[in-house]
Short mmCIF file of C-alpha atoms in Angstrom, two decimals:
data_model
loop_
_atom_site.label_atom_id
_atom_site.label_comp_id
_atom_site.label_asym_id
_atom_site.label_seq_id
_atom_site.Cartn_x
_atom_site.Cartn_y
_atom_site.Cartn_z
CA UNK A 1 19.76 44.72 119.68
CA UNK A 2 19.49 46.94 116.32
CA UNK A 3 15.77 47.38 117.06
CA UNK A 4 16.30 48.44 120.65
CA UNK A 5 19.36 50.71 120.19
CA UNK A 6 17.26 53.80 119.29
CA UNK A 7 14.87 53.21 122.19
CA UNK A 8 16.98 52.26 125.16
CA UNK A 9 16.78 54.64 128.08
CA UNK A 10 18.84 52.34 130.46
CA UNK A 11 21.22 49.65 129.87
CA UNK A 12 22.60 47.44 132.67
CA UNK A 13 24.54 44.40 131.72
CA UNK A 14 26.77 42.58 134.33
CA UNK A 15 28.89 39.51 134.48
CA UNK A 16 29.34 39.41 130.66
CA UNK A 17 31.62 36.84 129.28
CA UNK A 18 33.86 37.55 126.41
CA UNK A 19 31.82 36.17 123.39
CA UNK A 20 28.46 37.75 124.56
CA UNK A 21 30.34 40.98 125.50
CA UNK A 22 31.94 41.23 122.11
CA UNK A 23 28.44 40.86 120.44
CA UNK A 24 26.73 43.39 122.64
CA UNK A 25 29.42 46.04 122.22
CA UNK A 26 29.87 45.36 118.43
CA UNK A 27 26.20 46.12 118.00
CA UNK A 28 26.36 49.21 120.13
CA UNK A 29 29.27 50.60 118.29
CA UNK A 30 27.74 50.00 114.97
CA UNK A 31 25.19 52.80 115.68
CA UNK A 32 26.11 56.44 115.27
CA UNK A 33 24.19 57.33 118.47
CA UNK A 34 21.98 56.04 121.25
CA UNK A 35 19.79 59.02 121.40
CA UNK A 36 17.67 58.22 124.48
CA UNK A 37 19.99 56.34 126.65
CA UNK A 38 20.53 58.03 130.06
CA UNK A 39 22.15 55.35 132.02
CA UNK A 40 24.87 52.80 130.93
CA UNK A 41 26.36 50.15 133.21
CA UNK A 42 28.56 47.48 131.86
CA UNK A 43 30.57 44.91 133.82
CA UNK A 44 32.99 42.32 132.29
CA UNK A 45 33.34 39.20 134.31
CA UNK A 46 37.03 38.09 134.51
CA UNK A 47 39.56 36.41 136.83
CA UNK A 48 42.57 38.26 138.36
CA UNK A 49 44.98 37.03 135.70
CA UNK A 50 42.82 38.04 132.75
CA UNK A 51 43.18 41.48 131.23
CA UNK A 52 40.22 43.99 131.21
CA UNK A 53 38.22 44.02 128.10
CA UNK A 54 39.25 46.57 125.55
CA UNK A 55 37.52 47.87 122.53
CA UNK A 56 38.84 50.04 119.59
CA UNK A 57 39.29 53.59 120.82
CA UNK A 58 38.48 55.33 117.58
CA UNK A 59 34.75 54.36 117.61
CA UNK A 60 33.10 56.12 120.48
CA UNK A 61 29.48 55.59 121.50
CA UNK A 62 27.54 58.81 121.00
CA UNK A 63 25.36 59.26 124.10
CA UNK A 64 23.91 62.69 123.90
CA UNK A 65 21.62 62.46 126.95
CA UNK A 66 23.58 59.87 129.04
CA UNK A 67 23.80 61.17 132.72
CA UNK A 68 25.51 58.08 134.28
CA UNK A 69 28.16 55.70 132.91
CA UNK A 70 29.65 52.86 134.99
CA UNK A 71 32.13 50.67 133.32
CA UNK A 72 33.87 47.77 135.28
CA UNK A 73 36.78 45.80 133.87
CA UNK A 74 36.03 47.20 130.48
CA UNK A 75 36.32 50.39 128.49
CA UNK A 76 34.36 51.58 125.60
CA UNK A 77 35.05 55.23 124.39
CA UNK A 78 32.16 57.46 124.48
CA UNK A 79 31.11 61.10 123.80
CA UNK A 80 28.59 62.23 126.52
CA UNK A 81 28.11 65.97 126.79
CA UNK A 82 25.34 65.63 129.37
CA UNK A 83 27.26 63.25 131.76
CA UNK A 84 27.04 64.05 135.44
CA UNK A 85 28.47 60.68 136.98
CA UNK A 86 31.35 58.65 135.65
CA UNK A 87 32.53 55.52 137.42
CA UNK A 88 35.47 53.55 135.90
CA UNK A 89 36.63 50.37 137.83
CA UNK A 90 39.63 48.34 137.04
CA UNK A 91 40.03 49.59 133.58
CA UNK A 92 43.11 49.92 131.31
CA UNK A 93 42.96 53.12 129.54
CA UNK A 94 45.54 55.45 127.78
CA UNK A 95 45.93 58.70 129.71
CA UNK A 96 45.12 60.76 126.57
CA UNK A 97 42.02 58.73 125.81
CA UNK A 98 40.85 59.41 129.48
CA UNK A 99 41.39 63.11 129.26
CA UNK A 100 39.77 63.35 125.77
CA UNK A 101 36.65 61.73 127.24
CA UNK A 102 36.49 64.05 130.17
CA UNK A 103 37.10 67.10 128.03
CA UNK A 104 33.87 66.28 126.26
CA UNK A 105 31.90 65.95 129.49
CA UNK A 106 31.65 69.49 130.85
CA UNK A 107 28.64 68.82 133.10
CA UNK A 108 30.45 66.11 135.05
CA UNK A 109 29.91 66.41 138.93
CA UNK A 110 30.98 63.01 140.28
CA UNK A 111 34.09 61.28 138.98
CA UNK A 112 35.21 57.90 140.50
CA UNK A 113 38.35 56.10 139.24
CA UNK A 114 38.68 52.78 141.16
CA UNK A 115 42.04 51.06 140.58
CA UNK A 116 42.54 52.62 137.19
CA UNK A 117 45.54 51.35 134.92
CA UNK A 118 46.49 54.56 133.12
CA UNK A 119 48.96 53.95 130.28
CA UNK A 120 51.04 55.93 127.99
CA UNK A 121 51.64 59.14 130.05
CA UNK A 122 50.12 62.64 129.90
CA UNK A 123 50.91 65.26 127.31
CA UNK A 124 52.79 67.96 129.17
CA UNK A 125 50.53 70.90 128.51
CA UNK A 126 47.19 69.13 128.24
CA UNK A 127 44.79 70.14 131.21
CA UNK A 128 41.08 69.42 131.18
CA UNK A 129 38.81 71.70 132.97
CA UNK A 130 35.77 70.20 134.84
CA UNK A 131 33.91 73.47 135.97
CA UNK A 132 31.01 71.67 137.70
CA UNK A 133 32.86 68.75 139.43
CA UNK A 134 31.69 68.33 143.09
CA UNK A 135 33.46 65.07 144.16
CA UNK A 136 36.55 63.21 142.86
CA UNK A 137 37.36 59.67 144.13
CA UNK A 138 40.48 57.89 143.37
CA UNK A 139 41.00 54.44 144.89
CA UNK A 140 43.63 51.78 144.74
CA UNK A 141 42.92 48.28 145.68
CA UNK A 142 45.53 47.25 148.17
CA UNK A 143 46.15 43.89 146.32
CA UNK A 144 46.83 45.69 142.96
CA UNK A 145 49.87 47.77 142.28
CA UNK A 146 49.54 50.83 140.34
CA UNK A 147 52.15 53.69 140.58
CA UNK A 148 51.01 56.57 142.77
CA UNK A 149 52.49 59.00 140.15
CA UNK A 150 49.53 58.10 138.01
CA UNK A 151 47.34 59.71 140.60
CA UNK A 152 49.71 62.63 141.04
CA UNK A 153 49.91 63.17 137.20
CA UNK A 154 46.09 62.96 136.70
CA UNK A 155 45.57 65.69 139.37
CA UNK A 156 48.15 67.76 137.63
CA UNK A 157 46.20 67.51 134.42
CA UNK A 158 42.82 68.24 135.81
CA UNK A 159 41.41 71.67 136.75
CA UNK A 160 38.28 71.67 138.91
CA UNK A 161 36.77 74.08 141.52
CA UNK A 162 38.62 74.43 144.69
CA UNK A 163 35.70 73.43 146.63
CA UNK A 164 35.54 70.01 144.91
CA UNK A 165 35.75 67.24 147.68
CA UNK A 166 38.60 64.81 147.08
CA UNK A 167 38.76 61.36 148.38
CA UNK A 168 42.09 59.83 147.54
CA UNK A 169 42.66 56.20 148.81
CA UNK A 170 46.05 54.75 148.00
CA UNK A 171 46.44 51.78 150.43
CA UNK A 172 49.71 50.26 151.60
CA UNK A 173 52.25 52.57 149.90
CA UNK A 174 55.67 50.96 149.53
CA UNK A 175 57.68 54.10 150.65
CA UNK A 176 57.19 57.60 151.59
CA UNK A 177 57.55 58.91 148.08
CA UNK A 178 54.27 57.09 147.28
CA UNK A 179 52.44 59.84 149.07
CA UNK A 180 53.46 62.34 146.21
CA UNK A 181 49.81 62.67 145.05
CA UNK A 182 49.12 64.68 148.20
CA UNK A 183 51.08 67.64 146.68
CA UNK A 184 48.75 68.56 143.77
CA UNK A 185 45.63 67.70 146.00
CA UNK A 186 46.73 70.15 148.69
CA UNK A 187 47.55 72.77 146.15
CA UNK A 188 44.04 72.48 144.66
CA UNK A 189 42.33 72.76 148.11
CA UNK A 190 44.45 75.75 149.12
CA UNK A 191 43.18 77.95 146.15
CA UNK A 192 40.11 78.91 148.26
CA UNK A 193 39.27 79.02 151.92
CA UNK A 194 42.47 77.23 152.91
CA UNK A 195 41.97 74.61 155.62
CA UNK A 196 42.88 75.33 159.14
CA UNK A 197 42.49 71.90 160.71
CA UNK A 198 43.86 68.46 160.01
CA UNK A 199 42.44 65.11 161.37
CA UNK A 200 44.51 61.92 161.32
CA UNK A 201 42.19 59.08 161.74
CA UNK A 202 42.98 55.33 160.72
CA UNK A 203 44.60 55.58 157.33
CA UNK A 204 43.45 59.09 156.27
CA UNK A 205 44.50 62.70 156.67
CA UNK A 206 41.32 64.89 156.51
CA UNK A 207 41.49 68.65 155.99
CA UNK A 208 38.80 71.01 157.23
CA UNK A 209 38.03 74.66 156.75
CA UNK A 210 36.23 76.69 159.41
CA UNK A 211 34.35 77.40 161.41
CA UNK A 212 35.90 74.90 163.81
CA UNK A 213 34.12 73.34 166.83
CA UNK A 214 35.06 73.93 170.40
CA UNK A 215 36.83 70.82 172.01
CA UNK A 216 34.13 68.49 173.38
CA UNK A 217 35.48 66.03 175.89
CA UNK A 218 32.67 63.68 175.61
CA UNK A 219 33.72 62.63 172.07
CA UNK A 220 36.85 60.89 170.95
CA UNK A 221 37.10 62.52 167.49
CA UNK A 222 36.93 66.40 167.41
CA UNK A 223 35.17 66.73 164.11
CA UNK A 224 32.23 64.40 165.00
CA UNK A 225 30.69 67.21 166.77
CA UNK A 226 27.12 68.06 165.64
CA UNK A 227 27.02 71.53 167.11
CA UNK A 228 26.14 74.76 165.43
CA UNK A 229 29.88 75.15 164.20
CA UNK A 230 30.33 72.61 161.51
CA UNK A 231 33.61 72.62 159.75
CA UNK A 232 33.82 71.98 156.07
CA UNK A 233 35.46 68.73 155.06
CA UNK A 234 37.68 69.58 151.97
CA UNK A 235 39.58 66.39 151.31
CA UNK A 236 40.29 62.96 152.73
CA UNK A 237 43.78 61.74 151.60
CA UNK A 238 45.39 58.39 152.39
CA UNK A 239 48.35 59.02 154.68
CA UNK A 240 49.19 55.59 155.84
CA UNK A 241 51.46 54.66 157.52
CA UNK A 242 51.94 57.75 159.70
CA UNK A 243 55.63 57.10 159.99
CA UNK A 244 55.78 57.13 156.23
CA UNK A 245 53.87 60.36 156.15
CA UNK A 246 56.31 61.76 158.75
CA UNK A 247 59.16 60.77 156.47
CA UNK A 248 57.42 62.29 153.47
CA UNK A 249 57.40 65.70 155.25
CA UNK A 250 61.15 65.86 154.85
CA UNK A 251 60.95 64.44 151.15
CA UNK A 252 58.30 64.80 148.67
CA UNK A 253 55.82 66.66 150.92
CA UNK A 254 58.40 69.29 152.09
CA UNK A 255 57.26 71.72 149.43
CA UNK A 256 53.80 71.93 151.33
CA UNK A 257 55.29 73.55 154.35
CA UNK A 258 53.77 76.91 153.54
CA UNK A 259 50.33 75.34 153.38
CA UNK A 260 50.72 73.16 156.43
CA UNK A 261 51.86 76.31 158.31
CA UNK A 262 48.32 77.57 157.90
CA UNK A 263 46.91 74.60 160.04
CA UNK A 264 46.09 75.72 163.54
CA UNK A 265 44.14 72.58 164.88
CA UNK A 266 45.62 69.07 164.79
CA UNK A 267 43.66 66.01 165.87
CA UNK A 268 45.05 62.39 165.90
CA UNK A 269 45.31 59.22 167.79
CA UNK A 270 48.76 59.22 169.70
CA UNK A 271 49.10 55.53 169.22
CA UNK A 272 49.65 55.92 165.40
CA UNK A 273 52.88 57.95 165.82
CA UNK A 274 56.34 57.29 167.08
CA UNK A 275 58.32 60.02 169.01
CA UNK A 276 60.48 60.93 166.06
CA UNK A 277 57.23 61.23 163.91
CA UNK A 278 55.83 63.92 166.22
CA UNK A 279 59.03 65.88 165.89
CA UNK A 280 58.80 65.90 162.05
CA UNK A 281 55.04 66.58 162.06
CA UNK A 282 55.31 69.58 164.44
CA UNK A 283 58.10 71.04 162.36
CA UNK A 284 55.76 71.15 159.36
CA UNK A 285 52.58 71.98 161.14
CA UNK A 286 54.37 74.78 162.79
CA UNK A 287 51.54 77.28 163.90
CA UNK A 288 49.23 75.05 165.98
CA UNK A 289 47.36 76.44 168.82
CA UNK A 290 45.08 73.43 169.48
CA UNK A 291 45.98 69.78 169.82
CA UNK A 292 43.26 67.10 170.13
CA UNK A 293 44.88 63.87 170.95
CA UNK A 294 43.56 60.53 172.00
CA UNK A 295 45.55 57.47 173.16
CA UNK A 296 44.30 53.95 172.16
CA UNK A 297 45.59 50.98 173.99
CA UNK A 298 45.34 47.48 172.28
CA UNK A 299 46.12 44.14 173.66
CA UNK A 300 48.33 41.39 171.92
CA UNK A 301 45.46 40.42 169.58
CA UNK A 302 44.80 43.99 168.39
CA UNK A 303 41.47 44.29 170.15
CA UNK A 304 40.50 47.54 171.59
CA UNK A 305 40.66 47.58 175.30
CA UNK A 306 40.55 51.09 176.47
CA UNK A 307 40.68 54.60 175.24
CA UNK A 308 42.00 57.64 176.95
CA UNK A 309 41.49 61.16 175.52
CA UNK A 310 43.87 64.07 175.93
CA UNK A 311 43.16 67.64 174.90
CA UNK A 312 45.47 70.59 174.79
CA UNK A 313 44.62 74.23 174.00
CA UNK A 314 48.04 75.74 173.34
CA UNK A 315 47.86 79.33 174.56
CA UNK A 316 50.79 81.64 174.45
CA UNK A 317 52.03 80.36 177.82
CA UNK A 318 52.20 76.92 176.56
CA UNK A 319 54.17 77.22 173.33
#
């Protein structure tokens, strides 16, 4: 390993057990730099009850030319000024350590945090700027509990371009307040070319900026159109269940009424909402002129049996 460290360009090591993992990482951290390494992928093999593998945080790997780093169930601190893609999955990491690593990666374009366990809290005024970020993915495994405030707080301590695409997947929230992460996400998107359309499909709320397509009665989902007018997908935010989202509109999401009032096109399956949910939704999305609604009927076993589509164009006479 000592001989190879200065020559490695790519290192992929998966399903490492604790003894071998300890040996590999100890050798890597014993070098001041891995000057030629461009891609690092490490996966620690563990069972559900076992904690993720943690290394001392004061001995970062120096990776001056690394473009891609993937760490699964383990975390090793690093300095990677050329990094463009970072994927961290099921890691335990202090908030300040994560922000410190990101602050030293100004070229980052793709950031994926999959079921991260963020500990220690964020410093109040510490904001990291990622000027080249193109995509941000935050995901929580539905079988693992992590507080949504960790997603909310992380978004509040990152500054990235308003055109950065956000995909935030927080499955099975326990109550409507768990949707609080939507607030900083929406505030970020609305800084430039505010969306004018919202699409509720399955578990997600997708936000689109124009140009918007004309309603096509041959398709079930308005934004599946492949015509010349192609809307820009700005964010896909988990908003499940829809009755929880409707409740949140009078709670943690009530501060977003000015932004939601900018929405003019609303697309959704009617079967996902209760009557009282529609009332709450339309009070927040108060300036709609187009509804694209489709009704799905399911049998007792939850199998799709038929689909009926309903479209409304709300002109002045219909409001």
